[in-house]
């Protein structure tokens, strides 16, 4: 399948304008919204790699900046999970109102702090979000909301990312939805070793393909 080029949009949310890139394969079976981690952006090479793999499986993708360039310069703002969640909820509503994406099942792919925002947003939206995948997620920043998540949720963590792995094991116990934990042995937080990011992409694609169809 030829990869679908992305269309760029500016989304007005929360008093600011956020840049985003939307790519929809023909006859897309679902739409995955990406929530990047602290200090990252829609240009994250790791998220871009995963997004391309998802599109090869017939899934649409929307990668956007959770923060403006000015906001991202402030360390505290990067960890303002309430703000990140509000932005993700706003983007989801914007996508729901579009004719080309409004009828698609929605999933979230969150990384690091973005995973906390994804889980909080999923808890708020209930059945309006069908699946969540967390890559190296700071799920401890969404602890209170985890029991309310109804979307099928997959945690992907590196086996060498000991602290985050421990947090994910604890978080998994708090989930009452369809759930799983995938540990990529030997991988650290950024999954930079040979084949590690490919494994992340394969796991995410399989999860979304199952739960967004």
CSV table of N, CA and C in Angstrom, one decimal, residues 35-41 65-85 87 111-118 120 138 141:
chain,number,residue,atom,x,y,z
A,35,UNK,N,-0.6,11.5,20.7
A,35,UNK,CA,-0.3,12.5,21.8
A,35,UNK,C,1.1,12.3,22.1
A,36,UNK,N,2.0,13.2,21.7
A,36,UNK,CA,3.4,13.0,21.9
A,36,UNK,C,3.9,13.3,23.3
A,37,UNK,N,5.1,13.0,23.7
A,37,UNK,CA,5.6,13.2,25.0
A,37,UNK,C,6.2,14.5,25.2
A,38,UNK,N,6.7,14.7,26.4
A,38,UNK,CA,7.3,16.0,26.8
A,38,UNK,C,8.5,16.3,25.9
A,39,UNK,N,8.5,17.6,25.5
A,39,UNK,CA,9.6,18.1,24.7
A,39,UNK,C,9.6,17.6,23.2
A,40,UNK,N,8.5,16.9,22.8
A,40,UNK,CA,8.4,16.4,21.5
A,40,UNK,C,7.4,17.3,20.7
A,41,UNK,N,7.0,16.8,19.5
A,41,UNK,CA,6.1,17.5,18.7
A,41,UNK,C,5.5,16.6,17.7
A,65,UNK,N,0.6,19.1,17.4
A,65,UNK,CA,1.3,19.7,18.5
A,65,UNK,C,0.4,19.9,19.7
A,66,UNK,N,0.7,19.3,20.8
A,66,UNK,CA,-0.1,19.5,22.0
A,66,UNK,C,0.1,20.9,22.6
A,67,UNK,N,1.3,21.5,22.3
A,67,UNK,CA,1.7,22.8,22.9
A,67,UNK,C,2.2,23.7,21.7
A,68,UNK,N,2.0,25.0,21.9
A,68,UNK,CA,2.7,25.9,20.9
A,68,UNK,C,4.2,25.9,21.2
A,69,UNK,N,4.9,26.5,20.3
A,69,UNK,CA,6.4,26.6,20.4
A,69,UNK,C,6.7,27.3,21.7
A,70,UNK,N,6.0,28.4,22.0
A,70,UNK,CA,6.3,29.2,23.2
A,70,UNK,C,6.0,28.4,24.4
A,71,UNK,N,4.9,27.7,24.5
A,71,UNK,CA,4.5,26.9,25.6
A,71,UNK,C,5.5,25.8,25.9
A,72,UNK,N,6.0,25.2,24.8
A,72,UNK,CA,6.9,24.1,24.9
A,72,UNK,C,8.3,24.5,25.5
A,73,UNK,N,8.6,25.8,25.6
A,73,UNK,CA,9.8,26.2,26.1
A,73,UNK,C,9.8,26.2,27.7
A,74,UNK,N,8.6,26.0,28.3
A,74,UNK,CA,8.5,26.0,29.7
A,74,UNK,C,8.4,24.6,30.2
A,75,UNK,N,9.3,24.2,31.1
A,75,UNK,CA,9.3,22.8,31.6
A,75,UNK,C,8.0,22.5,32.3
A,76,UNK,N,7.4,23.4,33.1
A,76,UNK,CA,6.2,23.1,33.8
A,76,UNK,C,5.0,22.8,32.9
A,77,UNK,N,5.0,23.6,31.8
A,77,UNK,CA,3.9,23.4,30.9
A,77,UNK,C,3.9,22.0,30.2
A,78,UNK,N,5.1,21.5,30.0
A,78,UNK,CA,5.2,20.2,29.4
A,78,UNK,C,4.6,19.1,30.2
A,79,UNK,N,4.5,19.3,31.5
A,79,UNK,CA,4.0,18.4,32.5
A,79,UNK,C,2.6,18.8,33.0
A,80,UNK,N,2.0,19.7,32.3
A,80,UNK,CA,0.6,20.2,32.7
A,80,UNK,C,-0.4,19.2,32.0
A,81,UNK,N,-0.6,18.1,32.6
A,81,UNK,CA,-1.4,17.0,32.0
A,81,UNK,C,-2.9,17.5,31.8
A,82,UNK,N,-3.4,18.3,32.7
A,82,UNK,CA,-4.7,18.9,32.5
A,82,UNK,C,-4.8,19.6,31.2
A,83,UNK,N,-3.8,20.5,30.9
A,83,UNK,CA,-3.8,21.2,29.7
A,83,UNK,C,-3.7,20.3,28.5
A,84,UNK,N,-2.8,19.3,28.6
A,84,UNK,CA,-2.6,18.4,27.4
A,84,UNK,C,-3.9,17.6,27.2
A,85,UNK,N,-4.6,17.2,28.2
A,85,UNK,CA,-5.8,16.5,28.1
A,85,UNK,C,-6.9,17.4,27.4
A,87,UNK,N,-6.4,19.8,25.4
A,87,UNK,CA,-6.0,20.0,24.0
A,87,UNK,C,-6.4,18.7,23.2
A,111,UNK,N,2.5,8.7,24.0
A,111,UNK,CA,3.9,8.5,24.4
A,111,UNK,C,4.3,9.3,25.7
A,112,UNK,N,4.9,8.7,26.6
A,112,UNK,CA,5.4,9.4,27.8
A,112,UNK,C,4.3,10.2,28.5
A,113,UNK,N,4.4,11.5,28.6
A,113,UNK,CA,3.4,12.3,29.2
A,113,UNK,C,2.1,12.3,28.4
A,114,UNK,N,2.3,12.2,27.1
A,114,UNK,CA,1.1,12.1,26.2
A,114,UNK,C,0.2,11.0,26.4
A,115,UNK,N,0.8,9.9,26.9
A,115,UNK,CA,0.0,8.7,27.3
A,115,UNK,C,-0.9,9.0,28.4
A,116,UNK,N,-0.5,9.8,29.4
A,116,UNK,CA,-1.3,10.2,30.5
A,116,UNK,C,-2.5,11.0,30.0
A,117,UNK,N,-2.2,11.9,29.1
A,117,UNK,CA,-3.3,12.7,28.5
A,117,UNK,C,-4.3,11.9,27.7
A,118,UNK,N,-3.8,10.9,27.0
A,118,UNK,CA,-4.6,10.0,26.2
A,118,UNK,C,-5.5,9.2,27.1
A,120,UNK,N,-6.5,10.0,30.2
A,120,UNK,CA,-7.4,10.8,30.9
A,120,UNK,C,-8.6,11.2,29.9
A,138,UNK,N,3.8,7.5,30.9
A,138,UNK,CA,3.7,7.9,32.3
A,138,UNK,C,2.3,7.7,32.8
A,141,UNK,N,0.5,9.4,35.9
A,141,UNK,CA,0.0,10.7,35.9
A,141,UNK,C,-1.5,10.7,35.5
